[in-house]
Short mmCIF file of C-alpha atoms and ligand atoms in Angstrom, two decimals:
data_model
loop_
_atom_site.label_atom_id
_atom_site.label_comp_id
_atom_site.label_asym_id
_atom_site.label_seq_id
_atom_site.Cartn_x
_atom_site.Cartn_y
_atom_site.Cartn_z
CA ARG Y 1 12.19 1.16 -6.99
CA ALA Y 2 10.23 3.05 -4.37
CA ARG Y 3 12.25 5.57 -2.36
CA VAL Y 4 12.14 4.96 1.40
CA VAL Y 5 13.39 7.21 4.21
CA VAL Y 6 13.80 5.47 7.58
CA LEU Y 7 13.60 7.27 10.94
CA LEU Y 8 15.14 5.76 14.08
CA SER Y 9 16.31 6.72 17.57
CA GLY Y 10 18.16 3.67 18.86
CA THR Y 11 20.18 0.66 17.78
CA GLY Y 12 18.38 0.41 14.45
CA SER Y 13 18.19 -3.34 14.03
CA LEU Y 14 14.89 -2.93 12.17
CA CYS Y 15 16.46 -0.37 9.87
CA GLU Y 16 19.38 -2.71 9.30
CA ALA Y 17 17.01 -5.48 8.24
CA LEU Y 18 15.43 -3.13 5.71
CA LEU Y 19 18.84 -1.96 4.45
CA THR Y 20 19.92 -5.58 4.01
CA ALA Y 21 16.71 -6.51 2.19
CA ALA Y 22 17.08 -3.47 -0.08
CA GLU Y 23 20.58 -4.55 -1.09
CA ASP Y 24 18.82 -7.13 -3.25
CA PRO Y 25 17.95 -5.27 -6.47
CA GLY Y 26 14.82 -7.42 -6.68
CA TYR Y 27 13.44 -5.85 -3.50
CA PRO Y 28 10.89 -3.21 -4.55
CA ALA Y 29 12.17 -0.42 -2.25
CA ALA Y 30 15.48 1.39 -1.90
CA VAL Y 31 16.46 3.12 1.35
CA VAL Y 32 17.57 6.57 0.17
CA ALA Y 33 18.29 8.11 3.60
CA VAL Y 34 18.10 7.41 7.33
CA GLY Y 35 17.25 10.15 9.80
CA SER Y 36 17.14 10.54 13.55
CA ASP Y 37 16.31 12.97 16.32
CA ARG Y 38 19.72 12.28 17.85
CA ASP Y 39 23.15 10.86 17.07
CA ALA Y 40 21.71 7.36 17.32
CA PRO Y 41 23.93 4.28 17.02
CA GLY Y 42 21.56 2.94 14.35
CA LEU Y 43 22.69 5.61 11.88
CA GLU Y 44 25.91 3.64 11.54
CA HIS Y 45 24.10 0.91 9.55
CA ALA Y 46 23.40 3.50 6.85
CA ARG Y 47 26.78 5.27 7.02
CA ARG Y 48 28.57 1.95 6.55
CA ARG Y 49 26.61 1.41 3.35
CA GLY Y 50 27.22 4.94 2.06
CA ILE Y 51 23.56 5.88 2.49
CA PRO Y 52 22.93 9.52 3.51
CA VAL Y 53 22.01 10.18 7.14
CA PHE Y 54 20.57 13.26 8.81
CA THR Y 55 19.79 14.29 12.37
CA CYS Y 56 17.24 16.80 13.52
CA ALA Y 57 17.33 17.26 17.29
CA LEU Y 58 14.48 18.82 19.21
CA ARG Y 59 16.91 20.77 21.42
CA ASP Y 60 18.36 22.57 18.37
CA HIS Y 61 14.97 24.19 17.67
CA PRO Y 62 13.07 26.88 19.56
CA ASP Y 63 9.97 24.72 19.94
CA ARG Y 64 8.30 21.52 18.84
CA ALA Y 65 6.59 23.11 15.84
CA ALA Y 66 9.91 24.39 14.48
CA TRP Y 67 11.49 20.97 15.02
CA ASP Y 68 8.59 19.24 13.30
CA ALA Y 69 8.85 21.59 10.28
CA ALA Y 70 12.64 21.15 10.07
CA LEU Y 71 12.36 17.37 10.25
CA ALA Y 72 9.63 17.38 7.59
CA ALA Y 73 11.91 19.43 5.31
CA ALA Y 74 14.90 17.14 5.98
CA ILE Y 75 12.82 14.09 5.06
CA ALA Y 76 11.25 15.77 2.00
CA ALA Y 77 14.72 16.64 0.64
CA HIS Y 78 15.13 12.92 -0.11
CA ARG Y 79 11.81 12.77 -2.05
CA PRO Y 80 10.50 9.62 -0.36
CA ASP Y 81 7.57 7.55 -1.61
CA LEU Y 82 7.35 6.04 1.87
CA VAL Y 83 8.64 7.08 5.31
CA VAL Y 84 9.27 4.29 7.81
CA SER Y 85 9.42 5.00 11.52
CA ALA Y 86 11.47 2.07 12.86
CA GLY Y 87 12.17 2.68 16.52
CA PHE Y 88 11.76 6.45 16.18
CA MET Y 89 10.89 7.45 19.73
CA LYS Y 90 9.43 10.93 19.17
CA ILE Y 91 5.83 11.74 18.37
CA VAL Y 92 5.72 13.47 15.01
CA GLY Y 93 3.75 16.68 14.57
CA PRO Y 94 1.38 18.18 12.00
CA ALA Y 95 4.05 19.30 9.51
CA ILE Y 96 5.22 15.72 9.08
CA LEU Y 97 1.70 14.28 9.14
CA ASP Y 98 0.57 16.76 6.46
CA ALA Y 99 3.61 16.28 4.25
CA PHE Y 100 3.56 12.48 4.36
CA ASP Y 101 -0.10 11.68 4.92
CA GLY Y 102 -0.72 8.07 3.91
CA ARG Y 103 2.99 7.52 3.28
CA LEU Y 104 4.25 7.27 6.87
CA LEU Y 105 4.21 3.94 8.65
CA ASN Y 106 5.42 2.84 12.06
CA THR Y 107 6.36 -0.45 13.63
CA HIS Y 108 5.26 -1.08 17.19
CA PRO Y 109 6.22 -3.93 19.58
CA ALA Y 110 2.70 -5.01 20.61
CA LEU Y 111 -0.58 -6.06 19.05
CA LEU Y 112 -2.25 -2.66 18.70
CA PRO Y 113 -4.67 -1.41 19.90
CA ALA Y 114 -3.25 -3.21 22.94
CA PHE Y 115 -0.32 -1.50 24.66
CA PRO Y 116 0.30 1.72 22.73
CA GLY Y 117 3.04 4.10 23.86
CA ALA Y 118 6.72 3.96 24.64
CA HIS Y 119 6.71 0.94 27.01
CA ALA Y 120 4.68 -1.59 25.06
CA VAL Y 121 6.74 -4.65 25.99
CA ARG Y 122 6.88 -3.78 29.70
CA ASP Y 123 3.15 -3.03 29.72
CA ALA Y 124 2.28 -6.35 28.05
CA LEU Y 125 4.39 -8.24 30.62
CA ALA Y 126 2.80 -6.32 33.49
CA ALA Y 127 -0.69 -7.11 32.18
CA GLY Y 128 0.17 -10.83 32.17
CA VAL Y 129 -0.94 -11.51 28.58
CA GLU Y 130 0.05 -14.86 27.03
CA VAL Y 131 0.44 -13.45 23.55
CA THR Y 132 1.78 -10.13 22.34
CA GLY Y 133 3.46 -9.30 19.05
CA SER Y 134 4.30 -6.74 16.44
CA THR Y 135 2.18 -4.27 14.48
CA VAL Y 136 2.95 -2.24 11.39
CA HIS Y 137 0.50 0.62 11.03
CA TRP Y 138 -0.08 3.94 9.27
CA VAL Y 139 0.75 6.94 11.44
CA ASP Y 140 -2.02 9.38 12.28
CA ALA Y 141 -2.24 12.22 14.81
CA GLY Y 142 -2.75 9.87 17.77
CA VAL Y 143 -0.16 7.79 19.60
CA ASP Y 144 -0.07 4.37 17.87
CA THR Y 145 -3.69 4.74 16.74
CA GLY Y 146 -3.46 4.69 12.92
CA PRO Y 147 -4.88 1.94 10.69
CA VAL Y 148 -3.16 -1.42 11.11
CA ILE Y 149 -1.44 -2.79 8.00
CA ALA Y 150 -0.05 -6.07 9.38
CA GLN Y 151 0.32 -7.86 12.68
CA ARG Y 152 2.12 -10.98 13.88
CA GLU Y 153 1.85 -12.71 17.22
CA VAL Y 154 4.68 -13.56 19.64
CA PRO Y 155 3.99 -15.80 22.66
CA VAL Y 156 5.06 -14.65 26.11
CA LEU Y 157 7.15 -17.48 27.57
CA PRO Y 158 7.63 -18.43 31.21
CA GLY Y 159 10.57 -16.51 32.67
CA ASP Y 160 10.41 -13.74 30.07
CA ASP Y 161 11.70 -10.37 31.16
CA GLU Y 162 11.36 -7.19 29.12
CA ALA Y 163 14.69 -7.60 27.31
CA ARG Y 164 14.13 -11.24 26.38
CA LEU Y 165 10.58 -10.71 25.18
CA HIS Y 166 11.52 -7.57 23.27
CA ALA Y 167 14.35 -9.42 21.53
CA ARG Y 168 11.91 -12.12 20.33
CA ILE Y 169 9.40 -9.49 19.24
CA LYS Y 170 12.13 -7.71 17.28
CA ASP Y 171 13.02 -10.96 15.48
CA VAL Y 172 9.42 -11.01 14.25
CA GLU Y 173 9.27 -7.24 13.64
CA ARG Y 174 12.27 -7.30 11.31
CA GLU Y 175 10.62 -9.89 9.04
CA LEU Y 176 7.21 -8.27 9.23
CA LEU Y 177 8.63 -4.83 8.39
CA VAL Y 178 10.61 -6.07 5.40
CA GLU Y 179 7.57 -7.95 4.06
CA THR Y 180 5.13 -5.13 4.75
CA VAL Y 181 7.25 -2.39 3.17
CA ALA Y 182 7.51 -4.53 0.03
CA ARG Y 183 3.76 -5.09 0.03
CA VAL Y 184 2.91 -1.44 0.63
CA VAL Y 185 5.19 -0.07 -2.08
CA THR Y 186 3.82 -2.51 -4.61
CA GLY Y 187 0.36 -1.20 -3.78
CA LEU Y 188 -1.04 -4.35 -2.25
CA GLY Y 189 -0.83 -3.63 1.43
CA THR Y 190 -2.87 -0.51 1.97
CA GLN Y 191 -5.21 -0.84 4.91
CA THR Y 192 -5.47 -4.63 4.84
CA THR Y 193 -4.84 -6.59 7.98
CA GLU Y 194 -2.90 -9.81 7.87
CA ASP Y 195 -4.49 -12.64 9.85
CA PRO Y 196 -1.87 -13.40 12.50
CA ARG Y 197 -2.88 -17.07 12.85
C1 LIG O 201 11.31 -1.85 17.97
O1 LIG O 201 10.84 -2.85 18.82
C2 LIG O 201 10.20 -0.89 17.61
O2 LIG O 201 8.95 -1.49 17.44
C3 LIG O 201 10.19 -0.02 18.84
O3 LIG O 201 11.55 0.23 19.08
C4 LIG O 201 12.30 -0.93 18.69
C5 LIG O 201 13.44 -0.49 17.82
O4 LIG O 201 14.42 -1.48 17.71
N1 LIG O 201 9.44 1.16 18.61
C6 LIG O 201 8.67 1.71 19.55
O5 LIG O 201 8.55 1.27 20.68
C7 LIG O 201 7.94 2.97 19.09
N2 LIG O 201 6.99 3.37 20.08
P1 LIG O 201 15.77 -1.22 16.89
O6 LIG O 201 16.38 0.10 17.37
O7 LIG O 201 16.65 -2.39 17.18
O8 LIG O 201 15.41 -1.15 15.43
#
């Protein structure tokens, strides 16, 4: 099975979905480690399953370049075929991009290229769109600009606030991530876009 390292910064419900999927030996990827830039609650999903975790905090390094290099080394130690950024809230630097070029994907709570950045759900609500969604994409040097692998729509409902809408997006994201990781590691998914309709 393909070796996957997951990066997260928060509650890690997306990571948990991947860990659960990977418990089925028929799933084509195994999560070999979960890393974070902080002592994130989401690491617990891995610890509970006996899967190695690592943290690499920006504040423990003299500058961003040193942090980026240390995180790249920590990831590489687990020899991943694929690195999945699932709610990892730091922008990765050149050391990581170079080391994992074409093997690093991210999940984002909007239909990119709409609403990139750290407040995608809030921004979609503020713009008054009727439909937003979830995107899985390859990571490049920009912020949420890399090639889209898969997208799925989520309607904005009357009365939605950021928390409610984000929760419904995450329901979709978990499924889309599990499906897309399977597709990518079996070599089918590269650079194709799923029709969301
Ligand atoms: C997800 O919605 C993910 O797309 C988003 O953080 C959430 C993580 O949820 N990522 C970003 O906004 C990255 N810019 P989780 O901690 O429950 O897995």
